[in-house]
Amino acid sequence: MRKEIRRRRLEVGEAGWGIPQPQPARLRGISATKHYRVAVIGAGSQGMSQCQGLLAVKGIQVVGLSDINVERLNQVGDSMNLASNTRFSDANEMLRKAAPLDMVSIATTAPHHVALGRLALTSGVKRILLEKPIDVSLREARAFREECIRANTLLAVNYSRRWTLDYRAINRCISRGFIGEPRSIFVTVGKGELGMHASHYFDLCHYLFNSNPAWVVSNLEPVRERNPRGATFEDPSGFCLFTFENGARAYIDFSSDLGPKDPFVAIKGTHGRITVDEQRMFWTLQSRSQRLWSIPFAEPLKSSTLFSRVAADLLSRPPVTATEESGLVALEMVIGSHLAQRRSGHQVTFPITNEDSEIGVTFP
Amino acid sequence: MRDLQSIRSQAQLWKVPPETGELRVAVVGAGKMARFHLQTLNAMLGLRLVGICSPTSEKRNDLRDEFGIENAFGNAAEMFQETNPDAVFIAVSHAVTFQVSSLVLELGLPCLIEKPAAYSSGQIAELVKLANKSGCLNMVGLNRRFYSTVNQALLAVMQQGPIRGILVEAHEAILEYRSRRQFDESLYGNWMIANSVHAIDLLRMIGGEVVNIQTSKREINESRGDHFTGAIEFADGALGTFVAHWNAGSGHGMKIYGEGIVAELYPLEEGFLRYASGRVIKLHPDWTDRKFKAGLYAQDTAFLQSVCDGTRSPFPASDLKDNFKTMCLIEQIQGRN
């Protein structure tokens, strides 16, 4: 019976037999011999995943965790076994007392990203990682990027799919020409929110097409429910259609009638296609030879696991994936989608000026 | 009558797209490779095998009858005129491949040329010129590129990170081959081009563009060398190693080195993935590689699909322009330039 199942599986094609076994995230090169002091601002669920991810990398020490909510801070601190002198209710105080810091990660909601990033920058930190989206203000985000460049500080935005082994492998397959020129990406996310979920796929399309967005049309739903991250936030469901400067298209659907999240990505090239089933953790590749490869994920898309790779990457020399620029593009795509909705479905052309980007919407 | 009984499912067979209509295919050559191609073509749907050509009437008639080919010819030019094919498979003896390919390219017929397309990079360059002039779609038959094991190994290594290194071994028992006296001297004298081309081509397929190469060779029994080593740098940063010790045995094999993974294919038809954690995964060829000559079904499908949509076949296929680079690499390894 086992032999029969094995035979059948092999006939549809698969990369080897069994689940791949990747190496855990680790510091590389000269960085592998060093110890790095890292602090996290924000002890929400993302902050907790980040701490887990950081602690899983040999050579990285979490020397500070801050949150204005002391109860939540202590809960996370206790679950991570962080010493009491590494817990701070004030980010400024943490940056002062935990110094010197090799990296600061900001895992709060979007409106505070740049403001807290500036605190880290002025305290002399040379690597700053912002949770996505980079901020709610394109003007502020652009200005902060310039400040980081002037201070020779590495700024990255945690669009974690860029760091996953499988999406990176997919990108390599595309670069090698397995499916020809990628022309279209179709994503069904499930019920999701524009800034919170869809922006991951905006960035993914930008990454896989290796081209900047040209224009967007969108259809966003009226927000009826209170956002779980706070009443001030407005982050609608809906769908967006982007074209890119190389002529490629991306359709991302995160409408509320799609039901629970079950992200599925289909990338169609001139000579083949790639599909990714994130929930069932496998991707397929069909090229011109008509062979269909079915490839199990090397590792799950788990926040903490991915963050280990993000942190190890940023702390190693030279960093291979720094995404402050792509973080700005993804924010433009979010703001462009809001603008397109306001213009009754008319297309919005990129780049968006600072003036046009002031839409007065706060998303988490 | 096509014998499809032994094929598992017709759904797995390649079909000519309905918008193409019928696809008229002609084969030049009636030897072993021509038979292998006919076996794969016979297991595709929507093709018309309109002609086969060989100077040996017995061979061509045998294949005509066996595969239900419409006509058999003794002359290639006559066959093309009579049958007006949409695609041509050139599987003739190495000595005349260049001559036949030139004719087909001049006529502008889309063609798959069995390797080696010629015996020198200069001749390949001439074929490239002809193809450019007629705008003719072409592919060089390097079926190792389409081995399911090779592609599985490549995908598995790429999944873990960038490719860091490739080791290719191409040992040839040339003295034994010579003693069989099957072929003429020109073939034995060009053995690296005639046979090792498969292995050397894999270096480029996996590693990409060559930016630097250092080679050493010894001539113990062969005037053009029979012991070779090469250290290659690729544009993407991977390092390649080529090793060939003829008469030490025979066989081609390969290792692909990645991040925490090595894929080992000895021989190329089978292999293992070895993860740094100690896990070992055995690679198995897919059904097309078990049913037909390995790599051929996927390769011929890729070629014919390209003919149907009139576009150049993408990776891992190699056309004459790409094959020119492989030929240059062989000449560098052999010190012929």
Short mmCIF file of N, CA and C in Angstrom, two decimals, chain A residues 127-191:
data_model
loop_
_atom_site.label_atom_id
_atom_site.label_comp_id
_atom_site.label_asym_id
_atom_site.label_seq_id
_atom_site.Cartn_x
_atom_site.Cartn_y
_atom_site.Cartn_z
N ARG A 127 20.68 49.57 12.72
CA ARG A 127 19.76 48.71 11.96
C ARG A 127 18.36 48.86 12.56
N ILE A 128 17.43 49.32 11.75
CA ILE A 128 16.07 49.53 12.23
C ILE A 128 15.12 48.72 11.36
N LEU A 129 14.32 47.92 12.03
CA LEU A 129 13.34 47.11 11.29
C LEU A 129 11.95 47.56 11.70
N LEU A 130 11.14 47.95 10.73
CA LEU A 130 9.77 48.37 11.01
C LEU A 130 8.81 47.28 10.59
N GLU A 131 7.81 47.04 11.44
CA GLU A 131 6.74 46.14 11.00
C GLU A 131 6.05 46.79 9.81
N LYS A 132 5.36 45.99 9.00
CA LYS A 132 4.64 46.57 7.88
C LYS A 132 3.26 47.05 8.35
N PRO A 133 2.64 48.03 7.70
CA PRO A 133 3.22 48.90 6.68
C PRO A 133 4.24 49.85 7.32
N ILE A 134 5.07 50.44 6.51
CA ILE A 134 6.17 51.26 7.02
C ILE A 134 5.64 52.40 7.91
N ASP A 135 4.45 52.93 7.58
CA ASP A 135 3.79 53.98 8.37
C ASP A 135 2.43 54.22 7.72
N VAL A 136 1.69 55.19 8.23
CA VAL A 136 0.45 55.56 7.53
C VAL A 136 0.68 56.78 6.64
N SER A 137 1.77 57.49 6.91
CA SER A 137 2.05 58.70 6.12
C SER A 137 3.20 58.45 5.16
N LEU A 138 2.90 58.59 3.88
CA LEU A 138 3.93 58.39 2.86
C LEU A 138 5.00 59.48 2.97
N ARG A 139 4.54 60.70 3.28
CA ARG A 139 5.47 61.82 3.41
C ARG A 139 6.49 61.54 4.52
N GLU A 140 5.98 61.11 5.68
CA GLU A 140 6.86 60.83 6.82
C GLU A 140 7.79 59.66 6.52
N ALA A 141 7.24 58.63 5.88
CA ALA A 141 8.04 57.44 5.57
C ALA A 141 9.17 57.79 4.61
N ARG A 142 8.85 58.61 3.61
CA ARG A 142 9.89 59.01 2.64
C ARG A 142 10.98 59.83 3.33
N ALA A 143 10.54 60.74 4.20
CA ALA A 143 11.50 61.59 4.91
C ALA A 143 12.39 60.73 5.82
N PHE A 144 11.78 59.75 6.48
CA PHE A 144 12.55 58.90 7.39
C PHE A 144 13.58 58.07 6.63
N ARG A 145 13.19 57.63 5.47
CA ARG A 145 14.14 56.85 4.66
C ARG A 145 15.38 57.71 4.35
N GLU A 146 15.14 58.97 3.98
CA GLU A 146 16.26 59.87 3.68
C GLU A 146 17.14 60.07 4.92
N GLU A 147 16.47 60.23 6.08
CA GLU A 147 17.24 60.41 7.32
C GLU A 147 18.12 59.19 7.59
N CYS A 148 17.59 58.01 7.35
CA CYS A 148 18.36 56.78 7.58
C CYS A 148 19.54 56.69 6.62
N ILE A 149 19.30 57.08 5.37
CA ILE A 149 20.40 57.04 4.40
C ILE A 149 21.51 57.99 4.84
N ARG A 150 21.10 59.21 5.28
CA ARG A 150 22.11 60.19 5.71
C ARG A 150 22.89 59.68 6.92
N ALA A 151 22.21 58.95 7.79
CA ALA A 151 22.87 58.45 9.01
C ALA A 151 23.54 57.09 8.78
N ASN A 152 23.54 56.64 7.51
CA ASN A 152 24.13 55.35 7.17
C ASN A 152 23.54 54.23 8.03
N THR A 153 22.24 54.30 8.19
CA THR A 153 21.53 53.29 8.99
C THR A 153 20.68 52.42 8.08
N LEU A 154 20.74 51.12 8.33
CA LEU A 154 19.96 50.19 7.52
C LEU A 154 18.51 50.19 7.99
N LEU A 155 17.60 50.46 7.06
CA LEU A 155 16.17 50.47 7.38
C LEU A 155 15.50 49.38 6.55
N ALA A 156 14.73 48.54 7.23
CA ALA A 156 14.02 47.47 6.51
C ALA A 156 12.59 47.39 7.01
N VAL A 157 11.72 46.86 6.16
CA VAL A 157 10.32 46.70 6.53
C VAL A 157 9.99 45.21 6.47
N ASN A 158 9.30 44.74 7.49
CA ASN A 158 9.10 43.30 7.63
C ASN A 158 7.97 42.75 6.76
N TYR A 159 8.19 42.78 5.45
CA TYR A 159 7.31 42.03 4.55
C TYR A 159 7.91 40.64 4.45
N SER A 160 7.48 39.78 5.37
CA SER A 160 8.24 38.57 5.64
C SER A 160 8.26 37.56 4.51
N ARG A 161 7.31 37.64 3.57
CA ARG A 161 7.33 36.66 2.49
C ARG A 161 8.62 36.76 1.67
N ARG A 162 9.21 37.93 1.64
CA ARG A 162 10.48 38.08 0.95
C ARG A 162 11.58 37.20 1.55
N TRP A 163 11.41 36.86 2.81
CA TRP A 163 12.45 36.08 3.49
C TRP A 163 12.13 34.59 3.55
N THR A 164 10.97 34.18 3.06
CA THR A 164 10.65 32.76 3.17
C THR A 164 11.46 31.97 2.14
N LEU A 165 11.86 30.78 2.53
CA LEU A 165 12.66 29.95 1.63
C LEU A 165 11.89 29.67 0.34
N ASP A 166 10.58 29.45 0.47
CA ASP A 166 9.83 29.02 -0.70
C ASP A 166 9.55 30.16 -1.67
N TYR A 167 9.16 31.34 -1.17
CA TYR A 167 8.94 32.44 -2.10
C TYR A 167 10.27 32.87 -2.73
N ARG A 168 11.36 32.74 -1.97
CA ARG A 168 12.66 33.03 -2.57
C ARG A 168 12.98 32.04 -3.68
N ALA A 169 12.66 30.76 -3.42
CA ALA A 169 12.90 29.73 -4.44
C ALA A 169 12.04 30.01 -5.67
N ILE A 170 10.80 30.43 -5.43
CA ILE A 170 9.90 30.76 -6.55
C ILE A 170 10.49 31.91 -7.36
N ASN A 171 11.01 32.88 -6.65
CA ASN A 171 11.64 34.01 -7.33
C ASN A 171 12.83 33.55 -8.18
N ARG A 172 13.59 32.60 -7.64
CA ARG A 172 14.74 32.05 -8.39
C ARG A 172 14.25 31.31 -9.64
N CYS A 173 13.17 30.55 -9.47
CA CYS A 173 12.62 29.82 -10.62
C CYS A 173 12.18 30.80 -11.71
N ILE A 174 11.57 31.90 -11.28
CA ILE A 174 11.13 32.91 -12.25
C ILE A 174 12.35 33.53 -12.93
N SER A 175 13.36 33.86 -12.14
CA SER A 175 14.57 34.48 -12.72
C SER A 175 15.24 33.55 -13.72
N ARG A 176 15.21 32.25 -13.46
CA ARG A 176 15.83 31.30 -14.37
C ARG A 176 15.01 31.08 -15.63
N GLY A 177 13.77 31.51 -15.59
CA GLY A 177 12.93 31.39 -16.80
C GLY A 177 12.12 30.12 -16.87
N PHE A 178 11.93 29.44 -15.75
CA PHE A 178 11.13 28.21 -15.76
C PHE A 178 9.74 28.44 -16.35
N ILE A 179 9.14 29.61 -16.06
CA ILE A 179 7.78 29.86 -16.56
C ILE A 179 7.76 30.99 -17.59
N GLY A 180 8.93 31.32 -18.12
CA GLY A 180 9.00 32.44 -19.05
C GLY A 180 8.87 33.75 -18.29
N GLU A 181 8.34 34.75 -18.95
CA GLU A 181 8.17 36.08 -18.33
C GLU A 181 6.90 36.08 -17.48
N PRO A 182 6.97 36.40 -16.17
CA PRO A 182 5.72 36.42 -15.39
C PRO A 182 4.83 37.57 -15.84
N ARG A 183 3.58 37.27 -16.14
CA ARG A 183 2.69 38.30 -16.68
C ARG A 183 1.51 38.60 -15.78
N SER A 184 1.12 37.64 -14.95
CA SER A 184 -0.10 37.86 -14.18
C SER A 184 -0.02 37.12 -12.85
N ILE A 185 -0.46 37.79 -11.80
CA ILE A 185 -0.55 37.13 -10.49
C ILE A 185 -1.98 37.31 -9.99
N PHE A 186 -2.53 36.22 -9.50
CA PHE A 186 -3.89 36.21 -8.98
C PHE A 186 -3.81 35.72 -7.54
N VAL A 187 -4.32 36.52 -6.62
CA VAL A 187 -4.24 36.12 -5.21
C VAL A 187 -5.64 36.16 -4.61
N THR A 188 -6.07 35.05 -4.01
CA THR A 188 -7.27 35.11 -3.17
C THR A 188 -6.79 34.89 -1.74
N VAL A 189 -7.02 35.89 -0.93
CA VAL A 189 -6.49 35.86 0.43
C VAL A 189 -7.48 35.19 1.38
N GLY A 190 -8.78 35.36 1.10
CA GLY A 190 -9.80 35.07 2.10
C GLY A 190 -10.19 36.42 2.69
N LYS A 191 -11.11 36.42 3.63
CA LYS A 191 -11.52 37.70 4.22
C LYS A 191 -10.30 38.34 4.90
#
